[in-house]
């Protein structure tokens, strides 16, 4: 009878306190290393860059600063015949999925709380298309054409200090949440090719433009995941993180952008 009462009492305790964990090894004050790999999807606020201006076509051209009587009235360019409203716009590019890798070290503040210093690297590739719309203000004729195509490569290196907290543990498994702040180094490279004929002058334009810029910015992240101890000193972890890596400056193709990304990772944690 006493044995049955003890058994029933144990079940009631487990039901009344489901968030209790099975006794584990005391890890307070110990260090560990970790390595993770995964994939992500950038959610950059594209900030489509749009430029509008007026352009004038000419019926003829003249050499010299003041050659011909028409230059007195119209300047050395010739006789203007049509005025165009021109809008140049970078289409909203769709970022591709990217792979990432991270390595780091951590320290157990308690058996359920730990701090980590993590280095993360990934390369985000995005296609870029620039279109131009020409509206003849005299005839209302509209010409729309692709004036440039290319790609944008964004190389991101990030160092973050994270705090992770277990919110539920049972046996060898635990569920945790995380948050962190850090600093990102962002290098963006644009490689654009253009090949089109202007509706205004009928001139053909072609060539290639390549430029890049680098900057550093404050970063932040929040996330959650599941950890499972596969041995006394090693655990496997599956995690999701939403990351803010900073912003990139305005360019010829985009306005200032906030760089954010969703990322899913699978990694190993090894206690020292």
mmCIF file with all atom_site columns, N, CA and C in Angstrom, residues 46-71:
data_model
loop_
_atom_site.group_PDB
_atom_site.id
_atom_site.type_symbol
_atom_site.label_atom_id
_atom_site.label_alt_id
_atom_site.label_comp_id
_atom_site.label_asym_id
_atom_site.label_entity_id
_atom_site.label_seq_id
_atom_site.pdbx_PDB_ins_code
_atom_site.Cartn_x
_atom_site.Cartn_y
_atom_site.Cartn_z
_atom_site.occupancy
_atom_site.B_iso_or_equiv
_atom_site.pdbx_formal_charge
_atom_site.auth_seq_id
_atom_site.auth_comp_id
_atom_site.auth_asym_id
_atom_site.auth_atom_id
_atom_site.pdbx_PDB_model_num
ATOM 1  N N  . UNK A 1 46 ? 13.674 46.744 -49.451 1.00 0.00 ? 46 UNK A N  1
ATOM 2  C CA . UNK A 1 46 ? 14.347 47.041 -50.703 1.00 0.00 ? 46 UNK A CA 1
ATOM 3  C C  . UNK A 1 46 ? 14.508 48.534 -50.958 1.00 0.00 ? 46 UNK A C  1
ATOM 4  N N  . UNK A 1 47 ? 13.551 49.343 -50.514 1.00 0.00 ? 47 UNK A N  1
ATOM 5  C CA . UNK A 1 47 ? 13.682 50.777 -50.713 1.00 0.00 ? 47 UNK A CA 1
ATOM 6  C C  . UNK A 1 47 ? 13.959 51.117 -52.166 1.00 0.00 ? 47 UNK A C  1
ATOM 7  N N  . UNK A 1 48 ? 13.040 50.720 -53.059 1.00 0.00 ? 48 UNK A N  1
ATOM 8  C CA . UNK A 1 48 ? 13.263 50.871 -54.499 1.00 0.00 ? 48 UNK A CA 1
ATOM 9  C C  . UNK A 1 48 ? 13.651 52.314 -54.838 1.00 0.00 ? 48 UNK A C  1
ATOM 10 N N  . UNK A 1 49 ? 14.760 52.446 -55.551 1.00 0.00 ? 49 UNK A N  1
ATOM 11 C CA . UNK A 1 49 ? 15.259 53.757 -55.933 1.00 0.00 ? 49 UNK A CA 1
ATOM 12 C C  . UNK A 1 49 ? 14.596 54.197 -57.231 1.00 0.00 ? 49 UNK A C  1
ATOM 13 N N  . UNK A 1 50 ? 13.955 55.368 -57.215 1.00 0.00 ? 50 UNK A N  1
ATOM 14 C CA . UNK A 1 50 ? 13.283 55.885 -58.401 1.00 0.00 ? 50 UNK A CA 1
ATOM 15 C C  . UNK A 1 50 ? 13.743 57.316 -58.664 1.00 0.00 ? 50 UNK A C  1
ATOM 16 N N  . UNK A 1 51 ? 14.110 57.589 -59.916 1.00 0.00 ? 51 UNK A N  1
ATOM 17 C CA . UNK A 1 51 ? 14.583 58.919 -60.298 1.00 0.00 ? 51 UNK A CA 1
ATOM 18 C C  . UNK A 1 51 ? 13.769 59.424 -61.475 1.00 0.00 ? 51 UNK A C  1
ATOM 19 N N  . UNK A 1 52 ? 13.314 60.669 -61.399 1.00 0.00 ? 52 UNK A N  1
ATOM 20 C CA . UNK A 1 52 ? 12.539 61.265 -62.487 1.00 0.00 ? 52 UNK A CA 1
ATOM 21 C C  . UNK A 1 52 ? 13.222 62.543 -62.972 1.00 0.00 ? 52 UNK A C  1
ATOM 22 N N  . UNK A 1 53 ? 13.180 62.762 -64.287 1.00 0.00 ? 53 UNK A N  1
ATOM 23 C CA . UNK A 1 53 ? 13.750 63.988 -64.837 1.00 0.00 ? 53 UNK A CA 1
ATOM 24 C C  . UNK A 1 53 ? 13.159 64.213 -66.229 1.00 0.00 ? 53 UNK A C  1
ATOM 25 N N  . UNK A 1 54 ? 13.418 65.378 -66.798 1.00 0.00 ? 54 UNK A N  1
ATOM 26 C CA . UNK A 1 54 ? 12.963 65.708 -68.150 1.00 0.00 ? 54 UNK A CA 1
ATOM 27 C C  . UNK A 1 54 ? 14.156 65.671 -69.103 1.00 0.00 ? 54 UNK A C  1
ATOM 28 N N  . UNK A 1 55 ? 13.915 65.148 -70.304 1.00 0.00 ? 55 UNK A N  1
ATOM 29 C CA . UNK A 1 55 ? 14.954 65.091 -71.330 1.00 0.00 ? 55 UNK A CA 1
ATOM 30 C C  . UNK A 1 55 ? 14.387 65.638 -72.631 1.00 0.00 ? 55 UNK A C  1
ATOM 31 N N  . UNK A 1 56 ? 15.238 66.296 -73.427 1.00 0.00 ? 56 UNK A N  1
ATOM 32 C CA . UNK A 1 56 ? 14.799 66.949 -74.657 1.00 0.00 ? 56 UNK A CA 1
ATOM 33 C C  . UNK A 1 56 ? 15.479 66.331 -75.866 1.00 0.00 ? 56 UNK A C  1
ATOM 34 N N  . UNK A 1 57 ? 14.715 66.036 -76.889 1.00 0.00 ? 57 UNK A N  1
ATOM 35 C CA . UNK A 1 57 ? 15.293 65.547 -78.148 1.00 0.00 ? 57 UNK A CA 1
ATOM 36 C C  . UNK A 1 57 ? 15.524 66.742 -79.076 1.00 0.00 ? 57 UNK A C  1
ATOM 37 N N  . UNK A 1 58 ? 16.433 66.572 -80.051 1.00 0.00 ? 58 UNK A N  1
ATOM 38 C CA . UNK A 1 58 ? 16.792 67.663 -80.957 1.00 0.00 ? 58 UNK A CA 1
ATOM 39 C C  . UNK A 1 58 ? 16.655 67.204 -82.401 1.00 0.00 ? 58 UNK A C  1
ATOM 40 N N  . UNK A 1 59 ? 16.280 68.159 -83.250 1.00 0.00 ? 59 UNK A N  1
ATOM 41 C CA . UNK A 1 59 ? 16.119 67.826 -84.671 1.00 0.00 ? 59 UNK A CA 1
ATOM 42 C C  . UNK A 1 59 ? 17.446 67.835 -85.405 1.00 0.00 ? 59 UNK A C  1
ATOM 43 N N  . UNK A 1 60 ? 18.436 68.468 -84.846 1.00 0.00 ? 60 UNK A N  1
ATOM 44 C CA . UNK A 1 60 ? 19.743 68.506 -85.497 1.00 0.00 ? 60 UNK A CA 1
ATOM 45 C C  . UNK A 1 60 ? 20.822 68.855 -84.498 1.00 0.00 ? 60 UNK A C  1
ATOM 46 N N  . UNK A 1 61 ? 22.058 68.640 -84.860 1.00 0.00 ? 61 UNK A N  1
ATOM 47 C CA . UNK A 1 61 ? 23.171 68.994 -83.981 1.00 0.00 ? 61 UNK A CA 1
ATOM 48 C C  . UNK A 1 61 ? 24.140 69.877 -84.732 1.00 0.00 ? 61 UNK A C  1
ATOM 49 N N  . UNK A 1 62 ? 24.853 70.702 -84.012 1.00 0.00 ? 62 UNK A N  1
ATOM 50 C CA . UNK A 1 62 ? 25.764 71.655 -84.618 1.00 0.00 ? 62 UNK A CA 1
ATOM 51 C C  . UNK A 1 62 ? 27.083 71.626 -83.870 1.00 0.00 ? 62 UNK A C  1
ATOM 52 N N  . UNK A 1 63 ? 28.170 71.743 -84.607 1.00 0.00 ? 63 UNK A N  1
ATOM 53 C CA . UNK A 1 63 ? 29.481 71.746 -83.972 1.00 0.00 ? 63 UNK A CA 1
ATOM 54 C C  . UNK A 1 63 ? 29.840 73.159 -83.563 1.00 0.00 ? 63 UNK A C  1
ATOM 55 N N  . UNK A 1 64 ? 30.649 73.263 -82.540 1.00 0.00 ? 64 UNK A N  1
ATOM 56 C CA . UNK A 1 64 ? 31.083 74.576 -82.095 1.00 0.00 ? 64 UNK A CA 1
ATOM 57 C C  . UNK A 1 64 ? 30.100 75.187 -81.119 1.00 0.00 ? 64 UNK A C  1
ATOM 58 N N  . UNK A 1 65 ? 30.572 76.138 -80.386 1.00 0.00 ? 65 UNK A N  1
ATOM 59 C CA . UNK A 1 65 ? 29.740 76.749 -79.353 1.00 0.00 ? 65 UNK A CA 1
ATOM 60 C C  . UNK A 1 65 ? 28.648 77.616 -79.952 1.00 0.00 ? 65 UNK A C  1
ATOM 61 N N  . UNK A 1 66 ? 28.949 78.340 -81.020 1.00 0.00 ? 66 UNK A N  1
ATOM 62 C CA . UNK A 1 66 ? 27.954 79.223 -81.614 1.00 0.00 ? 66 UNK A CA 1
ATOM 63 C C  . UNK A 1 66 ? 27.919 79.029 -83.133 1.00 0.00 ? 66 UNK A C  1
ATOM 64 N N  . UNK A 1 67 ? 27.797 77.820 -83.591 1.00 0.00 ? 67 UNK A N  1
ATOM 65 C CA . UNK A 1 67 ? 27.748 77.613 -85.042 1.00 0.00 ? 67 UNK A CA 1
ATOM 66 C C  . UNK A 1 67 ? 26.289 77.536 -85.483 1.00 0.00 ? 67 UNK A C  1
ATOM 67 N N  . UNK A 1 68 ? 25.899 78.311 -86.418 1.00 0.00 ? 68 UNK A N  1
ATOM 68 C CA . UNK A 1 68 ? 24.543 78.292 -86.927 1.00 0.00 ? 68 UNK A CA 1
ATOM 69 C C  . UNK A 1 68 ? 23.659 79.287 -86.198 1.00 0.00 ? 68 UNK A C  1
ATOM 70 N N  . UNK A 1 69 ? 22.713 79.864 -86.927 1.00 0.00 ? 69 UNK A N  1
ATOM 71 C CA . UNK A 1 69 ? 21.835 80.863 -86.335 1.00 0.00 ? 69 UNK A CA 1
ATOM 72 C C  . UNK A 1 69 ? 20.936 80.283 -85.270 1.00 0.00 ? 69 UNK A C  1
ATOM 73 N N  . UNK A 1 70 ? 20.640 78.947 -85.371 1.00 0.00 ? 70 UNK A N  1
ATOM 74 C CA . UNK A 1 70 ? 19.734 78.337 -84.408 1.00 0.00 ? 70 UNK A CA 1
ATOM 75 C C  . UNK A 1 70 ? 20.357 78.241 -83.019 1.00 0.00 ? 70 UNK A C  1
ATOM 76 N N  . UNK A 1 71 ? 21.691 78.248 -82.988 1.00 0.00 ? 71 UNK A N  1
ATOM 77 C CA . UNK A 1 71 ? 22.337 78.145 -81.684 1.00 0.00 ? 71 UNK A CA 1
ATOM 78 C C  . UNK A 1 71 ? 22.110 79.400 -80.849 1.00 0.00 ? 71 UNK A C  1
#
